[in-house]
Amino acid sequence: MTESALHGVRGKLAGLLAAAGACAGDAPVAAVEGDALAVIDYADGTRVRVISLLPDLVTPGDLVHVVLEVEAATPVGLEAALWPPRIGGRELALGSGVDAEQAARPDDPRVSRQAVDAAKGVVELQLAVAQPWHPRTAMVTVSRRDGDAIVPAIAGPRTRDGLGTAGIVDVVDTPIRVVARRTSDPPVIDGALDEPVWEDAIAYLLGDSLEGEPTSGHATTVLLAWDTTALYVAARMDDDDIWSQYEGHDDPLWKAEAFELFLFGDASRRRYLELQVSPRGVTFDARFDEYRRGDERWDGQWQAAVTVDGTALRRDDRDRGWVVEMAVPFAMICEHTALACPPDVGTTTRINAFRLDRPRRGPPTASSLAPTRIPDFHAPEHAAVLELAP
């Protein structure tokens, strides 16, 4: 590693510690021994030097190579883990010790781990950056484990719940890719989702609309399918307080609860469609020739149906959720976006889906198939790449 690269990693590590609230009194990051990026001491006397963390810029799907130098009286258990920074930097108060239950973080399928037993010498580990990966960075920790218990880090860069922090790597901002499988038996658009096409479809969980992180609100999953006639989209939405007061086509459904589908074609901010459906089955559609310069009077030839497990008008009852099912003709999509017809296996286009949830108590929330990165649903630059699969 070059000296400039070493300083860059140390600088990122210092920034991480400031963000994650590293323990007061830690030595400055630049004061680590020799060429180590960090030196971490654990309560049982184990010392770990972080020799390298490469590459410092990765793409989702890549491996991060971690090289450690270990000093311990006897072989000890170590675990390197790669975290989304919001979860990896979670702080918990330290007591006299930290057990596995105290140090538990929310389950997240993106977390990559590798364990090793070592006493003295250099060990190498590899951690995978998951696909999709929305955060701009990934955090790498090194924990000392004794069975189910965690031996806390007591000196060096560390989180407050006792995990040693090796550093962070930057992650290339890559649009997520989603797949619609081809069907020879198109669904009946009735909101029931009881056809084989939906059983075969991949379920995509919506995340925070701005940055893509898991949401703490009601869960939403989106399903996609296609044939030569139409793109089929379905959404299942958990909701204990379903609500929309709108009754007329092209009413401002986004001011209540709604499911929204944007069909961009490409990321040029030109020629795209916005389709919305409310829990009452009311629809809104608009076409746009330029960014946010659209025609809400336009009416497209598409279908939508809704089923509600609960009520969409009362706010004093307990609901369970609602379902949207849509069929959007490719003829309409190709006329008003950059997508070229006829569609075929391997064809790609850009889409995004949003769910607006307005609980009776608490702030409104918005979730999306792909994060927008800016607070604007009309921004196509980070929309998902949809591939038409066999």
Short mmCIF file of C-alpha atoms in Angstrom, two decimals:
data_model
loop_
_atom_site.label_atom_id
_atom_site.label_comp_id
_atom_site.label_asym_id
_atom_site.label_seq_id
_atom_site.Cartn_x
_atom_site.Cartn_y
_atom_site.Cartn_z
CA MET A 1 0.00 0.00 0.00
CA THR A 2 1.30 3.44 -0.87
CA GLU A 3 1.76 6.04 1.85
CA SER A 4 -1.01 8.18 0.36
CA ALA A 5 -3.40 5.23 0.33
CA LEU A 6 -2.47 4.43 3.92
CA HIS A 7 -3.25 7.97 5.01
CA GLY A 8 -6.53 7.79 3.12
CA VAL A 9 -7.63 4.66 4.95
CA ARG A 10 -6.57 6.12 8.29
CA GLY A 11 -8.55 9.24 7.54
CA LYS A 12 -11.65 7.23 6.73
CA LEU A 13 -11.19 5.22 9.90
CA ALA A 14 -10.98 8.42 11.93
CA GLY A 15 -14.19 9.62 10.32
CA LEU A 16 -15.88 6.33 11.13
CA LEU A 17 -14.88 6.56 14.79
CA ALA A 18 -16.25 10.07 15.03
CA ALA A 19 -19.54 8.92 13.49
CA ALA A 20 -19.81 5.72 15.53
CA GLY A 21 -18.87 7.32 18.81
CA ALA A 22 -15.59 5.53 19.54
CA CYS A 23 -14.67 5.39 23.21
CA ALA A 24 -13.29 8.59 24.67
CA GLY A 25 -9.58 8.43 25.35
CA ASP A 26 -8.68 6.29 22.33
CA ALA A 27 -5.30 7.08 20.83
CA PRO A 28 -5.48 9.03 17.56
CA VAL A 29 -5.79 6.76 14.56
CA ALA A 30 -2.56 8.06 13.07
CA ALA A 31 -0.65 6.91 16.17
CA VAL A 32 -0.99 3.17 15.42
CA GLU A 33 2.16 1.07 15.50
CA GLY A 34 4.33 0.73 12.42
CA ASP A 35 2.40 0.37 9.19
CA ALA A 36 -0.75 -1.01 10.85
CA LEU A 37 -4.01 0.72 10.00
CA ALA A 38 -5.27 0.09 13.54
CA VAL A 39 -4.21 -1.72 16.72
CA ILE A 40 -6.96 -3.23 18.86
CA ASP A 41 -6.50 -4.61 22.38
CA TYR A 42 -9.07 -6.95 23.94
CA ALA A 43 -9.86 -7.58 27.61
CA ASP A 44 -8.15 -11.01 27.65
CA GLY A 45 -4.81 -9.60 26.44
CA THR A 46 -5.27 -10.39 22.75
CA ARG A 47 -3.87 -7.77 20.40
CA VAL A 48 -4.83 -7.45 16.74
CA ARG A 49 -3.05 -5.24 14.23
CA VAL A 50 -5.02 -4.43 11.10
CA ILE A 51 -2.37 -4.62 8.38
CA SER A 52 -4.49 -3.97 5.31
CA LEU A 53 -8.06 -3.59 4.13
CA LEU A 54 -8.22 -3.77 0.34
CA PRO A 55 -9.44 -2.59 -2.03
CA ASP A 56 -10.65 0.67 -0.56
CA LEU A 57 -13.22 1.06 -3.37
CA VAL A 58 -15.46 -1.90 -4.16
CA THR A 59 -18.48 -2.75 -6.28
CA PRO A 60 -21.37 -4.79 -4.86
CA GLY A 61 -20.41 -8.43 -5.31
CA ASP A 62 -16.68 -7.81 -4.74
CA LEU A 63 -14.58 -9.22 -1.92
CA VAL A 64 -12.82 -7.12 0.71
CA HIS A 65 -9.49 -8.67 1.74
CA VAL A 66 -8.61 -8.21 5.42
CA VAL A 67 -5.09 -8.94 6.70
CA LEU A 68 -4.57 -9.11 10.47
CA GLU A 69 -1.57 -9.75 12.68
CA VAL A 70 -2.57 -11.52 15.90
CA GLU A 71 -0.81 -11.71 19.27
CA ALA A 72 -2.32 -14.06 21.86
CA ALA A 73 -1.01 -16.48 24.46
CA THR A 74 -3.14 -19.33 23.09
CA PRO A 75 -5.31 -19.73 19.97
CA VAL A 76 -8.32 -17.42 20.21
CA GLY A 77 -11.47 -17.03 18.17
CA LEU A 78 -11.73 -13.94 16.00
CA GLU A 79 -14.50 -12.89 13.65
CA ALA A 80 -14.23 -10.28 10.93
CA ALA A 81 -17.52 -8.86 9.73
CA LEU A 82 -18.58 -6.40 7.04
CA TRP A 83 -21.60 -4.26 7.93
CA PRO A 84 -23.81 -1.56 6.51
CA PRO A 85 -22.49 1.41 8.48
CA ARG A 86 -25.80 2.28 10.13
CA ILE A 87 -25.93 -1.19 11.71
CA GLY A 88 -22.22 -1.74 12.20
CA GLY A 89 -21.82 1.52 14.09
CA ARG A 90 -24.72 0.87 16.44
CA GLU A 91 -23.73 1.85 19.96
CA LEU A 92 -24.63 0.00 23.16
CA ALA A 93 -23.45 0.90 26.67
CA LEU A 94 -20.56 -1.19 27.96
CA GLY A 95 -20.84 -2.83 31.34
CA SER A 96 -18.20 -5.04 32.91
CA GLY A 97 -18.49 -7.34 29.91
CA VAL A 98 -20.46 -7.79 26.72
CA ASP A 99 -22.37 -10.97 25.97
CA ALA A 100 -23.87 -12.04 22.67
CA GLU A 101 -27.35 -10.87 23.60
CA GLN A 102 -26.16 -7.39 24.62
CA ALA A 103 -24.13 -6.99 21.45
CA ALA A 104 -26.87 -8.20 19.12
CA ARG A 105 -27.60 -5.99 16.13
CA PRO A 106 -30.62 -6.19 13.84
CA ASP A 107 -30.50 -9.13 11.45
CA ASP A 108 -29.46 -8.00 7.99
CA PRO A 109 -28.78 -10.34 5.06
CA ARG A 110 -26.07 -8.00 3.78
CA VAL A 111 -23.73 -8.72 6.69
CA SER A 112 -20.73 -10.90 5.72
CA ARG A 113 -18.70 -12.77 8.36
CA GLN A 114 -15.62 -14.99 8.52
CA ALA A 115 -14.25 -16.60 11.68
CA VAL A 116 -10.72 -17.80 12.37
CA ASP A 117 -8.76 -19.29 15.28
CA ALA A 118 -5.30 -17.79 15.66
CA ALA A 119 -2.57 -17.31 18.28
CA LYS A 120 0.39 -15.58 16.64
CA GLY A 121 1.09 -14.48 13.11
CA VAL A 122 -0.72 -13.13 10.10
CA VAL A 123 -4.22 -14.24 9.06
CA GLU A 124 -6.12 -13.31 5.92
CA LEU A 125 -9.89 -13.15 5.58
CA GLN A 126 -12.33 -12.30 2.81
CA LEU A 127 -15.66 -10.56 3.22
CA ALA A 128 -18.23 -10.22 0.44
CA VAL A 129 -20.06 -7.00 -0.34
CA ALA A 130 -23.67 -8.08 -0.87
CA GLN A 131 -25.86 -7.37 -3.85
CA PRO A 132 -27.75 -5.11 -3.67
CA TRP A 133 -25.79 -2.73 -1.43
CA HIS A 134 -27.24 0.76 -1.02
CA PRO A 135 -24.89 2.48 1.51
CA ARG A 136 -21.97 4.49 0.14
CA THR A 137 -19.56 2.69 2.50
CA ALA A 138 -19.07 -0.64 4.27
CA MET A 139 -17.75 -0.99 7.82
CA VAL A 140 -15.34 -3.79 8.83
CA THR A 141 -15.12 -4.94 12.44
CA VAL A 142 -12.94 -7.52 14.23
CA SER A 143 -14.49 -9.13 17.31
CA ARG A 144 -12.86 -11.46 19.83
CA ARG A 145 -15.30 -14.27 20.63
CA ASP A 146 -15.24 -16.83 23.42
CA GLY A 147 -18.02 -19.22 22.49
CA ASP A 148 -21.22 -17.21 22.50
CA ALA A 149 -19.68 -14.40 24.53
CA ILE A 150 -17.84 -11.39 23.15
CA VAL A 151 -14.57 -10.38 24.78
CA PRO A 152 -14.76 -6.58 24.52
CA ALA A 153 -12.13 -4.44 22.85
CA ILE A 154 -10.74 -2.11 25.50
CA ALA A 155 -8.23 -0.02 23.55
CA GLY A 156 -7.84 1.12 19.99
CA PRO A 157 -10.65 1.95 17.56
CA ARG A 158 -13.83 0.24 18.72
CA THR A 159 -17.57 0.59 19.02
CA ARG A 160 -19.15 1.05 22.40
CA ASP A 161 -20.41 -2.50 22.42
CA GLY A 162 -16.90 -3.90 22.23
CA LEU A 163 -16.23 -4.62 18.57
CA GLY A 164 -12.86 -3.57 17.22
CA THR A 165 -13.18 -1.41 14.11
CA ALA A 166 -10.79 -2.21 11.28
CA GLY A 167 -11.96 0.59 8.98
CA ILE A 168 -14.35 1.37 6.17
CA VAL A 169 -14.27 0.95 2.40
CA ASP A 170 -16.11 3.01 -0.18
CA VAL A 171 -18.76 1.26 -2.27
CA VAL A 172 -19.51 2.25 -5.86
CA ASP A 173 -23.05 3.58 -6.14
CA THR A 174 -24.60 0.96 -8.45
CA PRO A 175 -28.31 0.81 -9.41
CA ILE A 176 -29.95 -2.39 -8.25
CA ARG A 177 -31.06 -4.94 -10.83
CA VAL A 178 -34.44 -6.64 -10.63
CA VAL A 179 -35.92 -9.39 -12.75
CA ALA A 180 -39.35 -9.96 -14.25
CA ARG A 181 -39.88 -13.56 -15.32
CA ARG A 182 -41.76 -14.33 -18.49
CA THR A 183 -45.18 -15.93 -18.17
CA SER A 184 -47.30 -17.85 -20.67
CA ASP A 185 -50.31 -17.55 -18.36
CA PRO A 186 -50.89 -13.86 -17.58
CA PRO A 187 -52.66 -13.00 -14.34
CA VAL A 188 -56.24 -11.88 -14.05
CA ILE A 189 -56.04 -8.32 -12.71
CA ASP A 190 -58.28 -8.71 -9.69
CA GLY A 191 -55.93 -8.03 -6.79
CA ALA A 192 -56.00 -11.64 -5.60
CA LEU A 193 -52.40 -12.72 -6.52
CA ASP A 194 -53.51 -16.35 -6.55
CA GLU A 195 -52.09 -17.31 -9.97
CA PRO A 196 -48.90 -19.37 -10.56
CA VAL A 197 -47.20 -16.34 -12.15
CA TRP A 198 -46.96 -14.66 -8.75
CA GLU A 199 -45.78 -17.82 -7.02
CA ASP A 200 -42.85 -17.94 -9.49
CA ALA A 201 -42.01 -14.23 -9.24
CA ILE A 202 -39.12 -12.93 -7.13
CA ALA A 203 -40.31 -10.85 -4.16
CA TYR A 204 -38.41 -7.58 -3.72
CA LEU A 205 -38.62 -5.86 -0.32
CA LEU A 206 -38.90 -2.09 -0.45
CA GLY A 207 -36.47 0.00 1.63
CA ASP A 208 -36.20 3.59 2.76
CA SER A 209 -36.97 5.74 -0.28
CA LEU A 210 -34.00 8.06 0.15
CA GLU A 211 -31.07 5.76 1.00
CA GLY A 212 -32.47 2.23 0.67
CA GLU A 213 -31.90 1.14 4.26
CA PRO A 214 -34.41 -1.28 5.86
CA THR A 215 -37.51 0.51 7.12
CA SER A 216 -39.02 0.26 10.58
CA GLY A 217 -42.52 0.76 9.22
CA HIS A 218 -44.92 -1.56 7.45
CA ALA A 219 -43.31 -4.06 5.06
CA THR A 220 -43.93 -3.90 1.31
CA THR A 221 -42.92 -6.48 -1.30
CA VAL A 222 -43.09 -6.04 -5.06
CA LEU A 223 -43.47 -8.82 -7.65
CA LEU A 224 -42.77 -8.49 -11.39
CA ALA A 225 -43.66 -10.56 -14.46
CA TRP A 226 -44.09 -10.01 -18.20
CA ASP A 227 -45.24 -11.34 -21.53
CA THR A 228 -45.10 -9.76 -24.99
CA THR A 229 -48.26 -7.79 -24.21
CA ALA A 230 -47.67 -6.24 -20.81
CA LEU A 231 -45.53 -5.73 -17.74
CA TYR A 232 -47.29 -7.11 -14.66
CA VAL A 233 -46.62 -5.55 -11.26
CA ALA A 234 -47.98 -6.57 -7.87
CA ALA A 235 -47.38 -5.29 -4.35
CA ARG A 236 -48.24 -6.71 -0.94
CA MET A 237 -48.39 -4.06 1.79
CA ASP A 238 -48.72 -4.71 5.51
CA ASP A 239 -50.81 -1.98 7.10
CA ASP A 240 -52.75 -1.79 10.36
CA ASP A 241 -54.35 1.53 9.41
CA ILE A 242 -55.28 1.64 5.72
CA TRP A 243 -56.57 5.01 4.61
CA SER A 244 -57.44 7.09 1.57
CA GLN A 245 -60.23 9.61 1.20
CA TYR A 246 -59.96 10.12 -2.57
CA GLU A 247 -62.66 8.89 -4.94
CA GLY A 248 -61.95 10.33 -8.38
CA HIS A 249 -59.47 9.35 -11.08
CA ASP A 250 -56.42 11.66 -11.06
CA ASP A 251 -57.17 12.92 -7.56
CA PRO A 252 -53.93 13.70 -5.63
CA LEU A 253 -53.54 10.17 -4.27
CA TRP A 254 -50.02 10.90 -3.00
CA LYS A 255 -51.51 13.08 -0.25
CA ALA A 256 -52.92 9.96 1.40
CA GLU A 257 -51.74 6.34 1.03
CA ALA A 258 -50.81 5.02 -2.38
CA PHE A 259 -48.65 2.69 -4.43
CA GLU A 260 -46.71 4.44 -7.21
CA LEU A 261 -44.95 3.02 -10.26
CA PHE A 262 -42.53 5.08 -12.35
CA LEU A 263 -41.54 3.79 -15.80
CA PHE A 264 -38.46 5.74 -16.87
CA GLY A 265 -37.08 3.80 -19.82
CA ASP A 266 -33.64 5.30 -19.14
CA ALA A 267 -32.00 7.76 -16.73
CA SER A 268 -32.20 10.82 -18.99
CA ARG A 269 -35.03 12.61 -17.11
CA ARG A 270 -37.03 12.64 -20.32
CA ARG A 271 -40.14 10.72 -21.42
CA TYR A 272 -41.45 8.75 -18.47
CA LEU A 273 -44.73 7.62 -16.91
CA GLU A 274 -46.14 7.85 -13.40
CA LEU A 275 -48.95 5.48 -12.36
CA GLN A 276 -50.58 5.44 -8.92
CA VAL A 277 -53.18 3.28 -7.17
CA SER A 278 -54.89 3.96 -3.84
CA PRO A 279 -56.23 1.40 -1.34
CA ARG A 280 -59.70 2.19 -2.69
CA GLY A 281 -58.67 1.21 -6.22
CA VAL A 282 -58.63 4.82 -7.43
CA THR A 283 -55.98 5.53 -10.07
CA PHE A 284 -53.81 8.44 -11.15
CA ASP A 285 -51.64 8.58 -14.27
CA ALA A 286 -49.46 11.16 -15.97
CA ARG A 287 -46.92 11.24 -18.78
CA PHE A 288 -43.84 13.46 -18.80
CA ASP A 289 -41.90 14.67 -21.83
CA GLU A 290 -39.35 16.48 -19.65
CA TYR A 291 -38.37 16.25 -15.99
CA ARG A 292 -41.46 17.19 -13.94
CA ARG A 293 -43.08 18.76 -17.00
CA GLY A 294 -46.01 16.45 -17.47
CA ASP A 295 -49.60 16.05 -18.54
CA GLU A 296 -51.90 14.88 -15.74
CA ARG A 297 -54.91 15.04 -18.07
CA TRP A 298 -53.47 12.16 -20.08
CA ASP A 299 -55.17 8.82 -19.48
CA GLY A 300 -53.26 5.64 -20.22
CA GLN A 301 -54.70 2.26 -21.13
CA TRP A 302 -53.61 0.17 -18.15
CA GLN A 303 -55.33 -1.94 -15.54
CA ALA A 304 -55.20 -1.99 -11.76
CA ALA A 305 -57.10 -3.82 -9.04
CA VAL A 306 -56.91 -3.76 -5.24
CA THR A 307 -57.91 -6.05 -2.40
CA VAL A 308 -58.04 -4.76 1.17
CA ASP A 309 -57.82 -6.81 4.34
CA GLY A 310 -59.59 -4.25 6.48
CA THR A 311 -61.16 -0.91 5.57
CA ALA A 312 -59.83 2.04 3.59
CA LEU A 313 -62.09 4.73 5.06
CA ARG A 314 -62.27 4.13 8.81
CA ARG A 315 -59.36 5.15 11.03
CA ASP A 316 -60.72 3.71 14.27
CA ASP A 317 -60.34 0.02 13.39
CA ARG A 318 -57.51 -2.47 13.04
CA ASP A 319 -56.52 -3.35 9.45
CA ARG A 320 -54.04 -5.92 8.19
CA GLY A 321 -52.91 -4.91 4.72
CA TRP A 322 -53.70 -4.35 1.07
CA VAL A 323 -52.64 -5.66 -2.32
CA VAL A 324 -52.23 -3.97 -5.70
CA GLU A 325 -52.12 -5.79 -9.04
CA MET A 326 -51.34 -3.98 -12.30
CA ALA A 327 -50.99 -4.71 -16.01
CA VAL A 328 -49.16 -2.05 -18.03
CA PRO A 329 -49.17 -2.60 -21.82
CA PHE A 330 -45.76 -2.47 -23.47
CA ALA A 331 -47.31 -0.50 -26.34
CA MET A 332 -48.02 2.33 -23.90
CA ILE A 333 -44.60 2.06 -22.23
CA CYS A 334 -42.75 2.13 -25.54
CA GLU A 335 -44.78 5.09 -26.82
CA HIS A 336 -43.95 7.28 -23.83
CA THR A 337 -40.47 6.13 -22.70
CA ALA A 338 -37.15 5.21 -24.29
CA LEU A 339 -37.99 1.49 -24.24
CA ALA A 340 -38.13 -0.02 -27.73
CA CYS A 341 -40.78 -2.57 -28.66
CA PRO A 342 -41.25 -5.45 -29.09
CA PRO A 343 -39.83 -6.56 -25.74
CA ASP A 344 -37.70 -9.69 -25.65
CA VAL A 345 -35.71 -11.78 -23.21
CA GLY A 346 -32.74 -9.71 -22.08
CA THR A 347 -34.43 -6.35 -22.67
CA THR A 348 -33.67 -3.85 -19.89
CA THR A 349 -35.41 -0.68 -18.79
CA ARG A 350 -35.49 1.57 -15.71
CA ILE A 351 -38.32 1.50 -13.16
CA ASN A 352 -39.04 2.46 -9.59
CA ALA A 353 -41.89 1.65 -7.23
CA PHE A 354 -42.91 3.57 -4.11
CA ARG A 355 -45.27 2.99 -1.22
CA LEU A 356 -46.67 5.96 0.71
CA ASP A 357 -47.84 5.07 4.20
CA ARG A 358 -49.59 7.56 6.50
CA PRO A 359 -50.31 5.95 9.88
CA ARG A 360 -52.91 7.43 12.17
CA ARG A 361 -50.17 8.09 14.72
CA GLY A 362 -46.63 9.01 13.79
CA PRO A 363 -45.04 10.60 10.72
CA PRO A 364 -45.69 9.48 7.14
CA THR A 365 -43.15 7.14 5.59
CA ALA A 366 -42.07 6.39 2.03
CA SER A 367 -40.39 3.22 0.82
CA SER A 368 -39.06 2.37 -2.61
CA LEU A 369 -37.72 -0.40 -4.80
CA ALA A 370 -34.53 1.62 -5.38
CA PRO A 371 -33.38 4.63 -3.34
CA THR A 372 -33.62 8.00 -5.06
CA ARG A 373 -30.63 9.53 -3.17
CA ILE A 374 -32.40 12.90 -3.41
CA PRO A 375 -35.88 13.66 -1.99
CA ASP A 376 -37.68 13.38 -5.33
CA PHE A 377 -39.54 10.34 -6.66
CA HIS A 378 -39.10 11.69 -10.21
CA ALA A 379 -35.30 11.33 -10.13
CA PRO A 380 -34.40 8.40 -12.41
CA GLU A 381 -30.62 8.26 -11.95
CA HIS A 382 -30.77 5.55 -9.26
CA ALA A 383 -33.92 3.77 -10.44
CA ALA A 384 -33.74 -0.01 -10.65
CA VAL A 385 -32.61 -1.70 -13.85
CA LEU A 386 -35.38 -4.12 -14.81
CA GLU A 387 -34.40 -7.12 -16.91
CA LEU A 388 -36.96 -9.19 -18.80
CA ALA A 389 -35.92 -12.77 -18.03
CA PRO A 390 -37.04 -16.12 -19.51
#
